[in-house]
Amino acid sequence: MLARIRYSARLARRIARCSELPAASRRSLLRMLLVATAGLVRGYRSVPVPGGRLFVGRQSSLIDITTIVDVWEGAMFPARCAGRVVVDVGAHKGYFSSWALSHGATAVLSYEPQSENVTALQLGHDSHDAASSWLVQAAAVGAESGRATLYLSGESWGHSLHRHMADTVRSEQVDVVTLESALSRADALRPGAEVVLKLNVEGAAGDILFAAPPEALTSVVEVHLDHEPGSPHSADSILQHLADAGLSDVQVHLGRLYRITRPLQAR
């Protein structure tokens, strides 16, 4: 309990300093943090943010609050969304998707397979002023379309199609689509638009990207991915595949968060 209190105290300081969030959002998060620290969250609770609301889960409230702050501080996935379509793979509860809309994305396509996360994601979508530009699909993105086993972690952000990547407590059968189909859907929604691709998929980034030939990535101008320890494909192999598609400018944060873009002269 003492460790939980210390963690919450550090998180409270981050919330108070997060100028990207309006004051009402910070106050709501601080109240929610107090309840979460005491272990009293019993149902979904929501946080007002520009354009809508974000929903925090019942059993992962501290992690969810942390993720909201990570995203809204802009350090986790510092994407340039204005005028672009965002394809959010591993969308969790929609925190990055909502952030992208507030930062000028013309449309967002969110892919999330886990049922409870999808419930919170859909609630966030339904609350948003730009819901008509935000498409939610309850599916994983993988090497091939069909059905697959999703291994569920005790924490809402830790689910994976790779059993060894999750601290598995149970599993679900989920729909799977390919990245190529997701990008085709994005182009149908906003023909010719540049695409920002975000991948937070607990080891599946290589599976997803290697199944998409370089020519399928023509519309993608920016990729954000979290290359988690234990991932079955090396970061170097993933970066080489993206470089073959013209995405060769690489920045790394915290040793695992990658931002990959096209060289300016190629845009």
C-alpha positions as YAML, in Angstrom:
chain: A
units: angstrom
residues:
- id: 1
  name: MET
  ca: [0.00, 0.00, 0.00]
- id: 2
  name: LEU
  ca: [2.88, 2.37, 0.80]
- id: 3
  name: ALA
  ca: [4.36, 1.84, -2.67]
- id: 4
  name: ARG
  ca: [0.94, 2.56, -4.19]
- id: 5
  name: ILE
  ca: [0.68, 5.81, -2.22]
- id: 6
  name: ARG
  ca: [4.17, 6.90, -3.32]
- id: 7
  name: TYR
  ca: [3.38, 6.10, -6.95]
- id: 8
  name: SER
  ca: [0.16, 8.09, -6.73]
- id: 9
  name: ALA
  ca: [1.96, 11.05, -5.16]
- id: 10
  name: ARG
  ca: [4.40, 11.17, -8.08]
- id: 11
  name: LEU
  ca: [1.53, 10.84, -10.53]
- id: 12
  name: ALA
  ca: [-0.38, 13.65, -8.81]
- id: 13
  name: ARG
  ca: [2.58, 15.97, -9.33]
- id: 14
  name: ARG
  ca: [2.68, 15.05, -13.03]
- id: 15
  name: ILE
  ca: [-1.04, 15.72, -13.37]
- id: 16
  name: ALA
  ca: [-0.68, 19.12, -11.71]
- id: 17
  name: ARG
  ca: [2.15, 20.06, -14.12]
- id: 18
  name: CYS
  ca: [0.47, 18.77, -17.30]
- id: 19
  name: SER
  ca: [-0.34, 22.09, -18.98]
- id: 20
  name: GLU
  ca: [-1.64, 20.30, -22.10]
- id: 21
  name: LEU
  ca: [-4.69, 19.28, -20.08]
- id: 22
  name: PRO
  ca: [-7.26, 21.94, -19.17]
- id: 23
  name: ALA
  ca: [-7.66, 22.75, -15.48]
- id: 24
  name: ALA
  ca: [-11.00, 20.90, -15.33]
- id: 25
  name: SER
  ca: [-9.32, 17.76, -16.69]
- id: 26
  name: ARG
  ca: [-6.53, 17.97, -14.13]
- id: 27
  name: ARG
  ca: [-8.97, 18.44, -11.26]
- id: 28
  name: SER
  ca: [-11.01, 15.45, -12.44]
- id: 29
  name: LEU
  ca: [-7.90, 13.28, -12.74]
- id: 30
  name: LEU
  ca: [-6.71, 14.26, -9.26]
- id: 31
  name: ARG
  ca: [-10.08, 13.36, -7.74]
- id: 32
  name: MET
  ca: [-10.08, 10.08, -9.64]
- id: 33
  name: LEU
  ca: [-6.51, 9.36, -8.53]
- id: 34
  name: LEU
  ca: [-7.55, 9.72, -4.89]
- id: 35
  name: VAL
  ca: [-10.35, 7.18, -5.38]
- id: 36
  name: ALA
  ca: [-8.10, 4.82, -7.36]
- id: 37
  name: THR
  ca: [-5.33, 4.94, -4.76]
- id: 38
  name: ALA
  ca: [-7.83, 3.89, -2.12]
- id: 39
  name: GLY
  ca: [-8.98, 1.05, -4.38]
- id: 40
  name: LEU
  ca: [-12.55, 2.36, -4.48]
- id: 41
  name: VAL
  ca: [-13.17, 2.45, -8.24]
- id: 42
  name: ARG
  ca: [-16.25, 0.32, -8.87]
- id: 43
  name: GLY
  ca: [-17.29, 1.26, -12.40]
- id: 44
  name: TYR
  ca: [-16.17, 3.33, -15.33]
- id: 45
  name: ARG
  ca: [-15.29, 6.92, -14.44]
- id: 46
  name: SER
  ca: [-14.76, 9.66, -16.98]
- id: 47
  name: VAL
  ca: [-12.44, 12.61, -17.43]
- id: 48
  name: PRO
  ca: [-13.41, 15.68, -19.49]
- id: 49
  name: VAL
  ca: [-10.89, 16.52, -22.22]
- id: 50
  name: PRO
  ca: [-11.10, 18.82, -25.24]
- id: 51
  name: GLY
  ca: [-13.84, 17.48, -27.49]
- id: 52
  name: GLY
  ca: [-15.20, 14.77, -25.23]
- id: 53
  name: ARG
  ca: [-14.47, 12.47, -22.33]
- id: 54
  name: LEU
  ca: [-12.02, 9.66, -21.56]
- id: 55
  name: PHE
  ca: [-13.12, 6.62, -19.60]
- id: 56
  name: VAL
  ca: [-11.01, 4.92, -16.93]
- id: 57
  name: GLY
  ca: [-11.48, 1.22, -16.30]
- id: 58
  name: ARG
  ca: [-12.65, -0.50, -13.17]
- id: 59
  name: GLN
  ca: [-9.63, -2.72, -12.53]
- id: 60
  name: SER
  ca: [-6.77, -0.74, -14.05]
- id: 61
  name: SER
  ca: [-7.52, 2.79, -12.95]
- id: 62
  name: LEU
  ca: [-3.98, 3.78, -11.90]
- id: 63
  name: ILE
  ca: [-2.50, 2.52, -15.17]
- id: 64
  name: ASP
  ca: [-5.26, 4.23, -17.15]
- id: 65
  name: ILE
  ca: [-4.68, 7.55, -15.40]
- id: 66
  name: THR
  ca: [-0.93, 7.21, -16.00]
- id: 67
  name: THR
  ca: [-1.54, 6.50, -19.69]
- id: 68
  name: ILE
  ca: [-3.76, 9.58, -20.05]
- id: 69
  name: VAL
  ca: [-0.99, 11.73, -18.59]
- id: 70
  name: ASP
  ca: [1.68, 10.03, -20.73]
- id: 71
  name: VAL
  ca: [-0.31, 10.74, -23.89]
- id: 72
  name: TRP
  ca: [-1.36, 14.28, -23.07]
- id: 73
  name: GLU
  ca: [2.13, 15.31, -21.99]
- id: 74
  name: GLY
  ca: [3.03, 14.60, -25.63]
- id: 75
  name: ALA
  ca: [6.19, 12.64, -24.87]
- id: 76
  name: MET
  ca: [4.89, 9.12, -25.45]
- id: 77
  name: PHE
  ca: [3.67, 9.49, -29.04]
- id: 78
  name: PRO
  ca: [4.50, 13.07, -30.15]
- id: 79
  name: ALA
  ca: [2.70, 12.77, -33.48]
- id: 80
  name: ARG
  ca: [2.04, 15.57, -35.95]
- id: 81
  name: CYS
  ca: [-1.62, 14.92, -36.58]
- id: 82
  name: ALA
  ca: [-2.89, 18.17, -38.11]
- id: 83
  name: GLY
  ca: [-4.51, 17.57, -41.48]
- id: 84
  name: ARG
  ca: [-3.71, 13.85, -41.38]
- id: 85
  name: VAL
  ca: [-5.53, 10.58, -40.80]
- id: 86
  name: VAL
  ca: [-4.43, 8.63, -37.73]
- id: 87
  name: VAL
  ca: [-4.54, 4.84, -37.65]
- id: 88
  name: ASP
  ca: [-4.33, 3.88, -33.98]
- id: 89
  name: VAL
  ca: [-3.45, 0.19, -33.62]
- id: 90
  name: GLY
  ca: [-3.69, -1.09, -30.07]
- id: 91
  name: ALA
  ca: [-5.95, 1.83, -29.25]
- id: 92
  name: HIS
  ca: [-6.55, 0.71, -25.63]
- id: 93
  name: LYS
  ca: [-9.33, 2.98, -24.31]
- id: 94
  name: GLY
  ca: [-8.96, 5.66, -26.97]
- id: 95
  name: TYR
  ca: [-6.70, 8.09, -25.14]
- id: 96
  name: PHE
  ca: [-4.30, 8.66, -28.04]
- id: 97
  name: SER
  ca: [-7.16, 8.67, -30.55]
- id: 98
  name: SER
  ca: [-8.89, 11.47, -28.63]
- id: 99
  name: TRP
  ca: [-5.60, 13.36, -28.31]
- id: 100
  name: ALA
  ca: [-5.05, 13.07, -32.07]
- id: 101
  name: LEU
  ca: [-8.46, 14.58, -32.83]
- id: 102
  name: SER
  ca: [-7.75, 17.46, -30.47]
- id: 103
  name: HIS
  ca: [-4.48, 18.03, -32.34]
- id: 104
  name: GLY
  ca: [-6.04, 18.39, -35.76]
- id: 105
  name: ALA
  ca: [-6.41, 14.87, -37.16]
- id: 106
  name: THR
  ca: [-9.04, 14.89, -39.90]
- id: 107
  name: ALA
  ca: [-10.04, 11.32, -39.04]
- id: 108
  name: VAL
  ca: [-9.00, 8.56, -36.65]
- id: 109
  name: LEU
  ca: [-9.36, 4.81, -37.08]
- id: 110
  name: SER
  ca: [-9.00, 2.95, -33.78]
- id: 111
  name: TYR
  ca: [-8.29, -0.79, -33.63]
- id: 112
  name: GLU
  ca: [-8.57, -2.51, -30.25]
- id: 113
  name: PRO
  ca: [-9.37, -6.21, -29.70]
- id: 114
  name: GLN
  ca: [-9.93, -6.57, -25.95]
- id: 115
  name: SER
  ca: [-13.61, -6.43, -25.01]
- id: 116
  name: GLU
  ca: [-13.43, -4.30, -21.86]
- id: 117
  name: ASN
  ca: [-11.06, -1.82, -23.48]
- id: 118
  name: VAL
  ca: [-13.42, -1.62, -26.46]
- id: 119
  name: THR
  ca: [-16.30, -0.73, -24.12]
- id: 120
  name: ALA
  ca: [-14.36, 2.22, -22.69]
- id: 121
  name: LEU
  ca: [-13.10, 3.18, -26.16]
- id: 122
  name: GLN
  ca: [-16.64, 3.21, -27.53]
- id: 123
  name: LEU
  ca: [-17.86, 5.32, -24.61]
- id: 124
  name: GLY
  ca: [-15.12, 7.84, -25.36]
- id: 125
  name: HIS
  ca: [-16.00, 7.81, -29.05]
- id: 126
  name: ASP
  ca: [-19.70, 8.34, -28.35]
- id: 127
  name: SER
  ca: [-18.95, 11.34, -26.11]
- id: 128
  name: HIS
  ca: [-16.74, 13.09, -28.67]
- id: 129
  name: ASP
  ca: [-17.76, 16.11, -30.72]
- id: 130
  name: ALA
  ca: [-15.93, 14.61, -33.71]
- id: 131
  name: ALA
  ca: [-17.41, 11.11, -33.38]
- id: 132
  name: SER
  ca: [-18.35, 11.12, -37.07]
- id: 133
  name: SER
  ca: [-14.62, 11.35, -37.92]
- id: 134
  name: TRP
  ca: [-13.60, 8.65, -35.45]
- id: 135
  name: LEU
  ca: [-14.10, 5.03, -36.47]
- id: 136
  name: VAL
  ca: [-13.76, 2.23, -33.92]
- id: 137
  name: GLN
  ca: [-13.23, -1.40, -34.85]
- id: 138
  name: ALA
  ca: [-13.14, -4.17, -32.24]
- id: 139
  name: ALA
  ca: [-10.25, -6.07, -33.81]
- id: 140
  name: ALA
  ca: [-6.55, -6.72, -33.55]
- id: 141
  name: VAL
  ca: [-4.26, -5.95, -36.46]
- id: 142
  name: GLY
  ca: [-1.99, -8.82, -37.40]
- id: 143
  name: ALA
  ca: [-0.19, -10.72, -40.12]
- id: 144
  name: GLU
  ca: [-3.38, -12.08, -41.66]
- id: 145
  name: SER
  ca: [-7.10, -11.56, -41.30]
- id: 146
  name: GLY
  ca: [-9.27, -14.01, -39.42]
- id: 147
  name: ARG
  ca: [-9.53, -14.99, -35.76]
- id: 148
  name: ALA
  ca: [-6.82, -15.32, -33.12]
- id: 149
  name: THR
  ca: [-6.27, -15.83, -29.41]
- id: 150
  name: LEU
  ca: [-5.61, -12.66, -27.43]
- id: 151
  name: TYR
  ca: [-3.73, -13.35, -24.19]
- id: 152
  name: LEU
  ca: [-4.97, -11.07, -21.45]
- id: 153
  name: SER
  ca: [-2.80, -9.45, -18.83]
- id: 154
  name: GLY
  ca: [-3.98, -8.33, -15.43]
- id: 155
  name: GLU
  ca: [-3.35, -4.77, -16.63]
- id: 156
  name: SER
  ca: [-5.48, -3.28, -19.39]
- id: 157
  name: TRP
  ca: [-2.53, -2.20, -21.55]
- id: 158
  name: GLY
  ca: [-0.65, -5.53, -21.48]
- id: 159
  name: HIS
  ca: [-2.73, -7.83, -23.71]
- id: 160
  name: SER
  ca: [-0.94, -9.55, -26.60]
- id: 161
  name: LEU
  ca: [-1.36, -11.95, -29.50]
- id: 162
  name: HIS
  ca: [1.94, -13.46, -28.28]
- id: 163
  name: ARG
  ca: [1.46, -15.53, -25.14]
- id: 164
  name: HIS
  ca: [4.97, -14.88, -23.81]
- id: 165
  name: MET
  ca: [4.43, -11.11, -24.01]
- id: 166
  name: ALA
  ca: [1.53, -11.07, -21.54]
- id: 167
  name: ASP
  ca: [1.33, -11.92, -17.85]
- id: 168
  name: THR
  ca: [-1.56, -14.11, -18.91]
- id: 169
  name: VAL
  ca: [-4.58, -14.45, -16.65]
- id: 170
  name: ARG
  ca: [-7.06, -15.58, -19.32]
- id: 171
  name: SER
  ca: [-7.68, -15.29, -23.06]
- id: 172
  name: GLU
  ca: [-10.25, -14.15, -25.60]
- id: 173
  name: GLN
  ca: [-10.90, -15.03, -29.22]
- id: 174
  name: VAL
  ca: [-10.76, -11.86, -31.30]
- id: 175
  name: ASP
  ca: [-11.12, -10.70, -34.88]
- id: 176
  name: VAL
  ca: [-7.93, -9.82, -36.76]
- id: 177
  name: VAL
  ca: [-7.48, -7.55, -39.79]
- id: 178
  name: THR
  ca: [-4.34, -6.65, -41.71]
- id: 179
  name: LEU
  ca: [-2.60, -3.29, -41.78]
- id: 180
  name: GLU
  ca: [-3.08, -3.17, -45.54]
- id: 181
  name: SER
  ca: [-6.85, -3.36, -45.07]
- id: 182
  name: ALA
  ca: [-6.76, -0.69, -42.35]
- id: 183
  name: LEU
  ca: [-4.80, 1.66, -44.62]
- id: 184
  name: SER
  ca: [-7.21, 1.00, -47.48]
- id: 185
  name: ARG
  ca: [-10.06, 1.92, -45.16]
- id: 186
  name: ALA
  ca: [-8.27, 5.12, -44.19]
- id: 187
  name: ASP
  ca: [-7.81, 6.06, -47.84]
- id: 188
  name: ALA
  ca: [-11.47, 5.38, -48.57]
- id: 189
  name: LEU
  ca: [-12.41, 7.69, -45.70]
- id: 190
  name: ARG
  ca: [-10.02, 10.52, -46.65]
- id: 191
  name: PRO
  ca: [-8.70, 9.84, -50.17]
- id: 192
  name: GLY
  ca: [-5.08, 10.85, -50.65]
- id: 193
  name: ALA
  ca: [-4.55, 11.94, -47.05]
- id: 194
  name: GLU
  ca: [-1.24, 11.46, -45.27]
- id: 195
  name: VAL
  ca: [-1.40, 8.84, -42.53]
- id: 196
  name: VAL
  ca: [0.10, 8.72, -39.05]
- id: 197
  name: LEU
  ca: [0.40, 5.12, -37.86]
- id: 198
  name: LYS
  ca: [0.66, 4.36, -34.14]
- id: 199
  name: LEU
  ca: [1.46, 0.82, -32.97]
- id: 200
  name: ASN
  ca: [1.32, -0.14, -29.30]
- id: 201
  name: VAL
  ca: [0.76, -3.86, -29.67]
- id: 202
  name: GLU
  ca: [2.84, -5.81, -27.14]
- id: 203
  name: GLY
  ca: [5.22, -7.56, -29.51]
- id: 204
  name: ALA
  ca: [3.10, -7.68, -32.67]
- id: 205
  name: ALA
  ca: [4.61, -4.68, -34.51]
- id: 206
  name: GLY
  ca: [6.82, -6.85, -36.71]
- id: 207
  name: ASP
  ca: [3.99, -9.23, -37.57]
- id: 208
  name: ILE
  ca: [1.82, -6.29, -38.59]
- id: 209
  name: LEU
  ca: [4.42, -4.39, -40.61]
- id: 210
  name: PHE
  ca: [6.13, -7.31, -42.35]
- id: 211
  name: ALA
  ca: [2.77, -8.38, -43.78]
- id: 212
  name: ALA
  ca: [2.45, -4.99, -45.49]
- id: 213
  name: PRO
  ca: [4.70, -4.61, -48.56]
- id: 214
  name: PRO
  ca: [6.51, -1.27, -48.92]
- id: 215
  name: GLU
  ca: [4.07, -0.08, -51.60]
- id: 216
  name: ALA
  ca: [1.18, -0.53, -49.16]
- id: 217
  name: LEU
  ca: [2.80, 2.05, -46.85]
- id: 218
  name: THR
  ca: [2.92, 4.84, -49.44]
- id: 219
  name: SER
  ca: [0.38, 6.99, -47.57]
- id: 220
  name: VAL
  ca: [2.16, 6.61, -44.22]
- id: 221
  name: VAL
  ca: [4.37, 9.59, -43.40]
- id: 222
  name: GLU
  ca: [4.91, 8.99, -39.68]
- id: 223
  name: VAL
  ca: [5.06, 5.86, -37.53]
- id: 224
  name: HIS
  ca: [5.06, 5.70, -33.74]
- id: 225
  name: LEU
  ca: [5.74, 2.35, -32.15]
- id: 226
  name: ASP
  ca: [6.58, 0.92, -28.77]
- id: 227
  name: HIS
  ca: [9.09, -1.90, -29.22]
- id: 228
  name: GLU
  ca: [8.53, -3.86, -26.03]
- id: 229
  name: PRO
  ca: [11.24, -6.03, -24.41]
- id: 230
  name: GLY
  ca: [10.83, -9.63, -25.51]
- id: 231
  name: SER
  ca: [9.29, -8.74, -28.87]
- id: 232
  name: PRO
  ca: [9.80, -11.60, -31.36]
- id: 233
  name: HIS
  ca: [11.11, -9.26, -34.06]
- id: 234
  name: SER
  ca: [14.11, -7.01, -33.51]
- id: 235
  name: ALA
  ca: [13.80, -3.25, -33.70]
- id: 236
  name: ASP
  ca: [16.50, -3.24, -36.40]
- id: 237
  name: SER
  ca: [14.50, -5.56, -38.66]
- id: 238
  name: ILE
  ca: [11.37, -3.46, -38.24]
- id: 239
  name: LEU
  ca: [13.25, -0.23, -38.93]
- id: 240
  name: GLN
  ca: [14.81, -1.75, -42.06]
- id: 241
  name: HIS
  ca: [11.37, -2.73, -43.36]
- id: 242
  name: LEU
  ca: [10.14, 0.82, -42.79]
- id: 243
  name: ALA
  ca: [13.27, 2.25, -44.43]
- id: 244
  name: ASP
  ca: [12.55, 0.10, -47.49]
- id: 245
  name: ALA
  ca: [9.20, 1.90, -47.62]
- id: 246
  name: GLY
  ca: [10.91, 5.31, -47.43]
- id: 247
  name: LEU
  ca: [10.42, 5.84, -43.70]
- id: 248
  name: SER
  ca: [14.02, 6.26, -42.65]
- id: 249
  name: ASP
  ca: [14.31, 9.17, -40.20]
- id: 250
  name: VAL
  ca: [14.36, 7.60, -36.73]
- id: 251
  name: GLN
  ca: [14.11, 9.12, -33.27]
- id: 252
  name: VAL
  ca: [14.16, 6.99, -30.10]
- id: 253
  name: HIS
  ca: [12.80, 7.90, -26.66]
- id: 254
  name: LEU
  ca: [13.44, 5.89, -23.49]
- id: 255
  name: GLY
  ca: [15.14, 3.19, -25.57]
- id: 256
  name: ARG
  ca: [11.89, 1.70, -26.91]
- id: 257
  name: LEU
  ca: [9.55, 4.43, -28.20]
- id: 258
  name: TYR
  ca: [10.28, 5.03, -31.87]
- id: 259
  name: ARG
  ca: [9.18, 7.89, -34.11]
- id: 260
  name: ILE
  ca: [9.92, 7.13, -37.77]
- id: 261
  name: THR
  ca: [9.22, 9.62, -40.55]
- id: 262
  name: ARG
  ca: [9.97, 10.20, -44.20]
- id: 263
  name: PRO
  ca: [12.88, 12.55, -44.97]
- id: 264
  name: LEU
  ca: [11.59, 16.08, -45.56]
- id: 265
  name: GLN
  ca: [12.74, 16.11, -49.19]
- id: 266
  name: ALA
  ca: [10.70, 12.98, -49.88]
- id: 267
  name: ARG
  ca: [7.39, 14.48, -48.78]
...
